[in-house]
PDB file of C-alpha atoms in Angstrom:
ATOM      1  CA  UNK A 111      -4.640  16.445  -3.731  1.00 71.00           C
ATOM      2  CA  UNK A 112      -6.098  13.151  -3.452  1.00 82.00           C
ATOM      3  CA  UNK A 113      -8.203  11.049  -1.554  1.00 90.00           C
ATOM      4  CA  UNK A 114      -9.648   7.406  -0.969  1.00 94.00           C
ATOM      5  CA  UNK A 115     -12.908   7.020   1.246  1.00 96.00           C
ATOM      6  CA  UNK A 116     -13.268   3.735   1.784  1.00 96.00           C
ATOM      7  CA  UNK A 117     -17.259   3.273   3.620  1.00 94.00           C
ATOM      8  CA  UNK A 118     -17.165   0.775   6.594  1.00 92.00           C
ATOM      9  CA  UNK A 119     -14.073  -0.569   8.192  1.00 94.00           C
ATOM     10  CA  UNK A 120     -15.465  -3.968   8.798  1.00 96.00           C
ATOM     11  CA  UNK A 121     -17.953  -5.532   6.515  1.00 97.00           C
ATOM     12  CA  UNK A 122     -19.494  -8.979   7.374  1.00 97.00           C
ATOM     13  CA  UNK A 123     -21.037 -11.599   5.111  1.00 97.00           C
ATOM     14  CA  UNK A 124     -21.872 -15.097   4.727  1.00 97.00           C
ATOM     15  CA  UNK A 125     -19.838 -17.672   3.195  1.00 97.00           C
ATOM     16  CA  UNK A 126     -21.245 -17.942  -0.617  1.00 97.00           C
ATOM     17  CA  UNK A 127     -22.969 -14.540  -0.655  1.00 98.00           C
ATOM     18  CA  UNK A 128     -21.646 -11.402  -2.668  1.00 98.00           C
ATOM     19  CA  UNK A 129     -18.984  -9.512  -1.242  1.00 98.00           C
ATOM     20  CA  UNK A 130     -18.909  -5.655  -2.100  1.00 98.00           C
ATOM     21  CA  UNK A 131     -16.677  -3.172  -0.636  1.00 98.00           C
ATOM     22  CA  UNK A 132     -16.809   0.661  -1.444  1.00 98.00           C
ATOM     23  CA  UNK A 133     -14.463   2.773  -2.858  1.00 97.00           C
ATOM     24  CA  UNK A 134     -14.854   6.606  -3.995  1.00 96.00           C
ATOM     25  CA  UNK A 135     -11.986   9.089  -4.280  1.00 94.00           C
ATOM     26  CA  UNK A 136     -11.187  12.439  -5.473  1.00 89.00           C
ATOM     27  CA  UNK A 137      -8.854  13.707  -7.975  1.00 78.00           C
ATOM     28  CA  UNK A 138      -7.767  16.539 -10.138  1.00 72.00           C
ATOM     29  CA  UNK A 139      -6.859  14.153 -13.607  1.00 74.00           C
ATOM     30  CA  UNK A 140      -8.058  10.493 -14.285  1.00 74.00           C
ATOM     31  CA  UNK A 141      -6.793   8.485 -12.025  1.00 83.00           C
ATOM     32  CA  UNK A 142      -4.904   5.121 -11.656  1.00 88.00           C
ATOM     33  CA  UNK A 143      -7.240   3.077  -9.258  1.00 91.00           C
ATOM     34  CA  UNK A 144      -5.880  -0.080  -6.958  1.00 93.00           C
ATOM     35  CA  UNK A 145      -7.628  -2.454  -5.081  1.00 96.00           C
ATOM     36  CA  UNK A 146      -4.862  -4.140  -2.515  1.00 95.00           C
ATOM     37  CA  UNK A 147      -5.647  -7.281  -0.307  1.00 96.00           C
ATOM     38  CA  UNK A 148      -3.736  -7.890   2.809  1.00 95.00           C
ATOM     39  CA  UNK A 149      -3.784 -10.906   5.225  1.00 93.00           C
ATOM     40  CA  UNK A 150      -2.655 -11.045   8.656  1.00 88.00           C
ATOM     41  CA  UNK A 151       0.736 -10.384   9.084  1.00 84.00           C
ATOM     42  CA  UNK A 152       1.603 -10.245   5.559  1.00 87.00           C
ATOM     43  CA  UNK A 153       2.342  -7.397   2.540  1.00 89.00           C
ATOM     44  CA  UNK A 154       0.362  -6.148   0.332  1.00 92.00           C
ATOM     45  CA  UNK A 155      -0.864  -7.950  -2.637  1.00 92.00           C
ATOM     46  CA  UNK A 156      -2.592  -6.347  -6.227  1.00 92.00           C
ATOM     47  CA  UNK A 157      -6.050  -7.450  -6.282  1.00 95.00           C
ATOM     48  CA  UNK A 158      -6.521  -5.450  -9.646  1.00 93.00           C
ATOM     49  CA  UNK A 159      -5.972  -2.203 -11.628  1.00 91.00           C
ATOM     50  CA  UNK A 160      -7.795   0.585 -13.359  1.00 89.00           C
ATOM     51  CA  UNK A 161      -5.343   2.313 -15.920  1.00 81.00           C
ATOM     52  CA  UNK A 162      -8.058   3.999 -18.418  1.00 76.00           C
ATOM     53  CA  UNK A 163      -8.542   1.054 -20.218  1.00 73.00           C
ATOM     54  CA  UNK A 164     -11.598  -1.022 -19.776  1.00 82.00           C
ATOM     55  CA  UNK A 165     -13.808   0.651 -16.924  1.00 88.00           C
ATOM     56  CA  UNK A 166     -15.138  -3.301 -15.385  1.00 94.00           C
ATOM     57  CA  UNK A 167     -11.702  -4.700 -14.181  1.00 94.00           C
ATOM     58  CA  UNK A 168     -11.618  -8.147 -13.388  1.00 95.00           C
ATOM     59  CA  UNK A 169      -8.329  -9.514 -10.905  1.00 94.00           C
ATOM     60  CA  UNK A 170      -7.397 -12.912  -8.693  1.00 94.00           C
ATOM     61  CA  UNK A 171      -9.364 -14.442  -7.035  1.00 94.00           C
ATOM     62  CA  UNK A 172     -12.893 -13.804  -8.661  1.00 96.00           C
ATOM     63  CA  UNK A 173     -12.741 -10.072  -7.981  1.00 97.00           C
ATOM     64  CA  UNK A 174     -13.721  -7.362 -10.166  1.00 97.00           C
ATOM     65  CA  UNK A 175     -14.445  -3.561  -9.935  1.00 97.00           C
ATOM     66  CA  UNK A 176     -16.329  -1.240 -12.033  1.00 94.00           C
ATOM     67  CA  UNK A 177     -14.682   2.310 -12.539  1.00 92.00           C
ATOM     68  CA  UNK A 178     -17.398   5.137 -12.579  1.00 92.00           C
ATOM     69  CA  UNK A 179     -16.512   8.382 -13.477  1.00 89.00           C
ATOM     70  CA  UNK A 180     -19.519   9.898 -12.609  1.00 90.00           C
ATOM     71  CA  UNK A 181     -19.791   8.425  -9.282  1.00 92.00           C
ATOM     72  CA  UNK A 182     -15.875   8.756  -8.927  1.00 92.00           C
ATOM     73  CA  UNK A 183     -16.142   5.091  -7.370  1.00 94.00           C
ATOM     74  CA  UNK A 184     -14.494   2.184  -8.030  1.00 95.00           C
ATOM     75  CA  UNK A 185     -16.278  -0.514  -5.886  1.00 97.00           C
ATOM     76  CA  UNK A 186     -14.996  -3.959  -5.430  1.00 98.00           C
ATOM     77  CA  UNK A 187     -16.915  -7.102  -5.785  1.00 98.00           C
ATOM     78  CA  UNK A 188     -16.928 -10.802  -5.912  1.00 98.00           C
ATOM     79  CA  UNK A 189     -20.270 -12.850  -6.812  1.00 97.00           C
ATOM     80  CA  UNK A 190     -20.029 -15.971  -3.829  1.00 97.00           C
ATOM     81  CA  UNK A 191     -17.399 -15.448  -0.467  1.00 97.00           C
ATOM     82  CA  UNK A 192     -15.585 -17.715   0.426  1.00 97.00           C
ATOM     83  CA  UNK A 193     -13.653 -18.190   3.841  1.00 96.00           C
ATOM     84  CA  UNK A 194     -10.662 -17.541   2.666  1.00 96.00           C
ATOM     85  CA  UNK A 195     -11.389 -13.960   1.495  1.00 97.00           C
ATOM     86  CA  UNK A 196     -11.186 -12.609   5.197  1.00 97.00           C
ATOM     87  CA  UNK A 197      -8.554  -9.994   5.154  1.00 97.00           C
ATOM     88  CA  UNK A 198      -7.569  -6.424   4.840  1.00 96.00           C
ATOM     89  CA  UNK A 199      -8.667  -4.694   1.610  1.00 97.00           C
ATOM     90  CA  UNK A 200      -7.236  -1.459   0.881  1.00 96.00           C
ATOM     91  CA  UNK A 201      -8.418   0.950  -2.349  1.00 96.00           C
ATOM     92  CA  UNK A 202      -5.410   3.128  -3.533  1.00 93.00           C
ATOM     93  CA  UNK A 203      -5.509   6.228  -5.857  1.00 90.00           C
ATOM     94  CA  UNK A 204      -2.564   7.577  -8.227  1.00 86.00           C
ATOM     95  CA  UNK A 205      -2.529  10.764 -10.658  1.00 79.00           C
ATOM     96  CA  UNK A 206       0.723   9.052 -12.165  1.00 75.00           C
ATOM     97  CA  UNK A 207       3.019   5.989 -12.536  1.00 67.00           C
ATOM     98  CA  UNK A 208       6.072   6.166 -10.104  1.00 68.00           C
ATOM     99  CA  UNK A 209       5.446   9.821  -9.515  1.00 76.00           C
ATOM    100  CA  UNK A 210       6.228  11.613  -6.302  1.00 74.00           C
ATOM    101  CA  UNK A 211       2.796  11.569  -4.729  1.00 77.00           C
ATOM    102  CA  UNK A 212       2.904   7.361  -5.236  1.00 84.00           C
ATOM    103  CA  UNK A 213      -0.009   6.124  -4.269  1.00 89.00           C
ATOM    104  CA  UNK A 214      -2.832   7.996  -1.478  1.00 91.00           C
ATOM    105  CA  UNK A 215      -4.513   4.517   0.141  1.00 93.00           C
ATOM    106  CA  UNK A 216      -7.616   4.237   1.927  1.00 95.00           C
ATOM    107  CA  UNK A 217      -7.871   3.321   5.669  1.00 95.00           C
ATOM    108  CA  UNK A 218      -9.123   0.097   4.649  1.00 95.00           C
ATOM    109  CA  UNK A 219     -11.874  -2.722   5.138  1.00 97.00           C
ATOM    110  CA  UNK A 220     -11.878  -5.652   6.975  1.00 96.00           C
ATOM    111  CA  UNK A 221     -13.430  -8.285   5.575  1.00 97.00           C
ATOM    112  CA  UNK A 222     -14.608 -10.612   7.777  1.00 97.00           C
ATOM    113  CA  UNK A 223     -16.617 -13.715   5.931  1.00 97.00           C
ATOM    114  CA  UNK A 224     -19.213 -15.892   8.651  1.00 96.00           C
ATOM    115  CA  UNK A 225     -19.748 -19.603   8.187  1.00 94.00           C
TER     116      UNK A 225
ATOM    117  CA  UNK B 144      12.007 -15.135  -6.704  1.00 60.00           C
ATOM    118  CA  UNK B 145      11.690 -11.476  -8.045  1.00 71.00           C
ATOM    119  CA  UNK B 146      10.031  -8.716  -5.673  1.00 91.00           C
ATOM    120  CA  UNK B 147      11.522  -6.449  -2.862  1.00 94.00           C
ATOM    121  CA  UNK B 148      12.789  -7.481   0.173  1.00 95.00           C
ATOM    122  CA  UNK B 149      12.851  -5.533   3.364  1.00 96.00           C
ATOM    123  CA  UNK B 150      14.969  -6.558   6.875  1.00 96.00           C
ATOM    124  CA  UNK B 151      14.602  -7.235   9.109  1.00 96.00           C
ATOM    125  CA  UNK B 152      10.992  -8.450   9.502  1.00 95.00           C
ATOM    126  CA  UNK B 153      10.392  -7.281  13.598  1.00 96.00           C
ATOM    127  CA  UNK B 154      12.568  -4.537  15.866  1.00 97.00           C
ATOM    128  CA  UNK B 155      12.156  -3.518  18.756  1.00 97.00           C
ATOM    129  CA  UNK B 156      13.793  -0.686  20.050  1.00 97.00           C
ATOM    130  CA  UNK B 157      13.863   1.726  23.306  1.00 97.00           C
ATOM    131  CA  UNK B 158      13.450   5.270  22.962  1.00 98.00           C
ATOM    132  CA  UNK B 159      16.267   7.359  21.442  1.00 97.00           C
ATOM    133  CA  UNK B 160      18.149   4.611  19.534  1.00 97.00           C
ATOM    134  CA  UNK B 161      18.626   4.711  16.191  1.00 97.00           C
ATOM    135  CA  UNK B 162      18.408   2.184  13.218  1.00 97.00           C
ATOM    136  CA  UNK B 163      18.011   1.369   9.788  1.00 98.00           C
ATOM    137  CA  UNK B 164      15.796  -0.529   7.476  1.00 98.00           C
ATOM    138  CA  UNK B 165      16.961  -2.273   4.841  1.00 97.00           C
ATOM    139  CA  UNK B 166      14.709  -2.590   1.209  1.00 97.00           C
ATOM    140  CA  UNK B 167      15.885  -3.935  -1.692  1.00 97.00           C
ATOM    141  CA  UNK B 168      14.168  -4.373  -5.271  1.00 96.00           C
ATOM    142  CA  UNK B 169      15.396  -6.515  -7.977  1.00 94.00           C
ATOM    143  CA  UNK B 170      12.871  -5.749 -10.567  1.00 91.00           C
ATOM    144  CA  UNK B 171      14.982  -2.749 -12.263  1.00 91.00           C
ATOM    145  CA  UNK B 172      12.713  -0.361 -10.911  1.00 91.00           C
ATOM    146  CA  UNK B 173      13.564   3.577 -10.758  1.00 90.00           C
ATOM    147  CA  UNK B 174      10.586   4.552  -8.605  1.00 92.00           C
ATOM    148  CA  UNK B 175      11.252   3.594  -4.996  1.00 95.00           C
ATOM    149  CA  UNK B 176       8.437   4.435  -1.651  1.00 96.00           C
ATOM    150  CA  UNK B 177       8.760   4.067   2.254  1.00 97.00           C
ATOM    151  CA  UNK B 178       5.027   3.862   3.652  1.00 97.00           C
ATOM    152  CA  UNK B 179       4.196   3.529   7.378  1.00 97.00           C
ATOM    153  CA  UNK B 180       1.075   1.193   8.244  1.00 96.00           C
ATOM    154  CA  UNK B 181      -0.941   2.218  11.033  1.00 94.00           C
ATOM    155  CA  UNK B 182      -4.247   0.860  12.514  1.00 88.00           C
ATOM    156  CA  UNK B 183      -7.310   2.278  10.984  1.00 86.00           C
ATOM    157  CA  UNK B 184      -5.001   4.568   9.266  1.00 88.00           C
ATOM    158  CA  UNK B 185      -3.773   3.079   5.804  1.00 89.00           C
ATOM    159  CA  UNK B 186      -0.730   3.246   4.711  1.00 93.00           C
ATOM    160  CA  UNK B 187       1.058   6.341   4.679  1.00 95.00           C
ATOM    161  CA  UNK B 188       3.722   7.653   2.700  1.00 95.00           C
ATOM    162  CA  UNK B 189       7.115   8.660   4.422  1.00 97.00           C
ATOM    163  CA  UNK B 190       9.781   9.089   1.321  1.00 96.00           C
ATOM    164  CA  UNK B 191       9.749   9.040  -2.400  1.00 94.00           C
ATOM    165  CA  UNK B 192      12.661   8.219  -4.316  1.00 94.00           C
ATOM    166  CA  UNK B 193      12.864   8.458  -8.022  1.00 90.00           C
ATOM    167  CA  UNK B 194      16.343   7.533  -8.902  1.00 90.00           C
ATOM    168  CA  UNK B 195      19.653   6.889  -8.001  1.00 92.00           C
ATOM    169  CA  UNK B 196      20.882   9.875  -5.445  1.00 90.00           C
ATOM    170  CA  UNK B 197      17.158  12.030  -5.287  1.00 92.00           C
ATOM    171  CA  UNK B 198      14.772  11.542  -2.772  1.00 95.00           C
ATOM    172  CA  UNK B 199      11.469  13.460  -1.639  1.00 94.00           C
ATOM    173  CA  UNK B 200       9.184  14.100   1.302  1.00 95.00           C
ATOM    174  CA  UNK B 201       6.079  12.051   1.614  1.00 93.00           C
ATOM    175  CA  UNK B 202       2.831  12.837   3.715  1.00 92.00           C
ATOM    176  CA  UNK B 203       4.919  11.859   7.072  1.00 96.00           C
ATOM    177  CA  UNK B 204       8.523  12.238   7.324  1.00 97.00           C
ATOM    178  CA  UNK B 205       9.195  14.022  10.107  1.00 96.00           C
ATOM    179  CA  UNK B 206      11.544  12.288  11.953  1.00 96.00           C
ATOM    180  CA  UNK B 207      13.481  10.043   9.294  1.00 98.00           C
ATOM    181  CA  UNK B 208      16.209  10.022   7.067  1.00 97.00           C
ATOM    182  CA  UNK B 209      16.483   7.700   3.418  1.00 97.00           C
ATOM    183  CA  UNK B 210      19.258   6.842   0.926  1.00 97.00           C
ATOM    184  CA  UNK B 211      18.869   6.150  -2.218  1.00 96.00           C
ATOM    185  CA  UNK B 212      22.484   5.008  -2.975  1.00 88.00           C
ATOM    186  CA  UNK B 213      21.693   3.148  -6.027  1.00 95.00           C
ATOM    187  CA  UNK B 214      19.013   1.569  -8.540  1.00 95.00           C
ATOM    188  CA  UNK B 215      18.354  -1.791  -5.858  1.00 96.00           C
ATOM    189  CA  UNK B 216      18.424  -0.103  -2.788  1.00 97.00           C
ATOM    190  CA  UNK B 217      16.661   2.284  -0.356  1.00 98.00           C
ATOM    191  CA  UNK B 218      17.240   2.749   2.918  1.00 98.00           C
ATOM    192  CA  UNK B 219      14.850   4.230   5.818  1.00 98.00           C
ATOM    193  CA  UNK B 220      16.607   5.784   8.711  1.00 98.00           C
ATOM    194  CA  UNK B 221      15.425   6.626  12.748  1.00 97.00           C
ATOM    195  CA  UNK B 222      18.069   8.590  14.335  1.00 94.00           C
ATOM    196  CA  UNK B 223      16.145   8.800  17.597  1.00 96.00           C
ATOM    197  CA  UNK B 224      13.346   6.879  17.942  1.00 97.00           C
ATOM    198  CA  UNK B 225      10.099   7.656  19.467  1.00 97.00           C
ATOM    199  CA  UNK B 226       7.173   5.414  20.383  1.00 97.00           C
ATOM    200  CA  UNK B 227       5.441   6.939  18.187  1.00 97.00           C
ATOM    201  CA  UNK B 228       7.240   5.357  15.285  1.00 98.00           C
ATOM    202  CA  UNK B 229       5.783   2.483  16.272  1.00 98.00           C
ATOM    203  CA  UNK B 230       4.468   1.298  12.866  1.00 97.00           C
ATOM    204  CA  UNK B 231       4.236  -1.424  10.458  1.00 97.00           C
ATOM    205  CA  UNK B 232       6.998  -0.230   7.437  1.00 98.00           C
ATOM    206  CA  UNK B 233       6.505  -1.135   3.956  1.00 97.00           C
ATOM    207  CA  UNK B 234       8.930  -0.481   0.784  1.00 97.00           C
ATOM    208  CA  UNK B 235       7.215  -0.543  -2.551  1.00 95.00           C
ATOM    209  CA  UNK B 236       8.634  -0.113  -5.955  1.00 93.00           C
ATOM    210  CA  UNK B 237       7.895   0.272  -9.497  1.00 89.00           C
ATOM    211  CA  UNK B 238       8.658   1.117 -13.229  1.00 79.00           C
ATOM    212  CA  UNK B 239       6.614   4.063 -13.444  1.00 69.00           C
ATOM    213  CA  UNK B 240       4.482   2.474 -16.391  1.00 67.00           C
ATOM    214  CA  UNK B 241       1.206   0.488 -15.869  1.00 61.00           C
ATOM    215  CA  UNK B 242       2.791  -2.673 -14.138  1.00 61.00           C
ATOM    216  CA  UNK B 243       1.731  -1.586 -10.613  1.00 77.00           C
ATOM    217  CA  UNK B 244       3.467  -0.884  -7.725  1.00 88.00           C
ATOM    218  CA  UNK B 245       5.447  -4.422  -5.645  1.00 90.00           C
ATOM    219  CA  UNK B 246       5.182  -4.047  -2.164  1.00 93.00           C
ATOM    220  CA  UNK B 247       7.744  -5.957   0.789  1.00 94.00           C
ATOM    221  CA  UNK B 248       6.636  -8.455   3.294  1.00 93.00           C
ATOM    222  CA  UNK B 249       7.070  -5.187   5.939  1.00 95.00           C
ATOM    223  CA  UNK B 250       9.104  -4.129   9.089  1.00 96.00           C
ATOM    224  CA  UNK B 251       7.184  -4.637  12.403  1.00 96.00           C
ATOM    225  CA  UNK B 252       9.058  -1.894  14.421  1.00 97.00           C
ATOM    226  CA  UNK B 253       8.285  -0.925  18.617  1.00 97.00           C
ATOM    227  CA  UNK B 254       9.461   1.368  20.274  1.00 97.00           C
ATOM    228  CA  UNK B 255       9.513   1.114  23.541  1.00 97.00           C
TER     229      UNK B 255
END
């Protein structure tokens, strides 16, 4: 079975420093990887993908995450925060495309970004 | 525009009625999921549906019902609801290739 740990359910930082927000899971194959944003009230939107290809993903926004087997983490980051980064950010883990298990999500972050 | 749509956006029910919830995809997608949203939770996975006429249990699904009566649609069903189905719903879809999985706007549901 797998799992997403996702360390600290709120995370605060200044506007213009770097934002990083853990991920590690577990799984039994190589996984798919997701990083998911969500703002008040709305869906959920694809930050970025792992999907065995290159292991530093870049996505919107100025995020990026760096998939490490041997760590089995796949932090996010972005370099300078801005204010309109505050949200929900949820990592998601998949042993298959459109299989039956879908996708096992984190409990998520909040990111909450001071002046 | 392209995506999957899900109605209606808020409920609110009492205890014991039932209803359904609507999601729609117009992406050609065979893989179809209902997820439940709950605080400090994540998002949860209800029903899986891979194709036209099969679905599958999820994580939670005690206490709903889906159709899959075609490619576009998939339906989430309460028969009797409880308060604690009190959730924020989300339908997601996808190919079942590398091109991620779409996610609705979500269902705010109470039950009261």
């Amino acid at each position: 079975a797998q799992s997403v740990t996702q360390l600290g359910s709120h995370v605060s930082v200044s506007e213009g420093a770097l934002v990083l927000l853990r991920c590690n899971y577990s799984s039994s194959v190589p996984p798919y990887l997701f990083w998911y944003v969500q703002y008040p009230n709305q869906g959920l939107q694809l930050l970025l993908k792992y999907t065995s290809a290159a292991t530093l993903v870049k996505g919107i926004n100025g995020f990026e995450a760096e998939f490490k087997k041997s760590e089995t983490s796949f932090h996010l980051t972005k370099p300078s925060a801005h204010m309109s980064d505050a949200a929900e950010y949820f990592c998601a883990v998949s042993d298959s495309y459109g299989g039956a298990d879908g996708l096992t999500f984190g409990k998520g972050t909040h990111l909450i970004i001071q002046p | 525009n392209a995506g999957v749509t899900q109605t209606p956006k808020f409920q609110v029910l009492k205890t014991g009625q039932s209803m359904t919830l609507q999601c729609a995809q117009d992406m050609n997608h065979n893989s179809m999921y209902w997820y439940r949203q709950d605080p400090g939770m994540g998002l949860r996975l209800i029903y899986y549906s891979a194709s036209e006429g099969t679905t599958d249990k999820g994580e939670v699904p005690n206490g709903y019902n889906v159709s899959r009566l075609n490619k576009r649609e998939f339906s989430l069903r309460l028969e009797s609801a409880a308060p604690s189905q009190t959730s924020v719903y989300f339908c997601a879809s996808t190919t079942g290739d590398a091109g991620g999985y779409t996610f609705g706007s979500g269902t705010r549901l109470t039950v009261v």
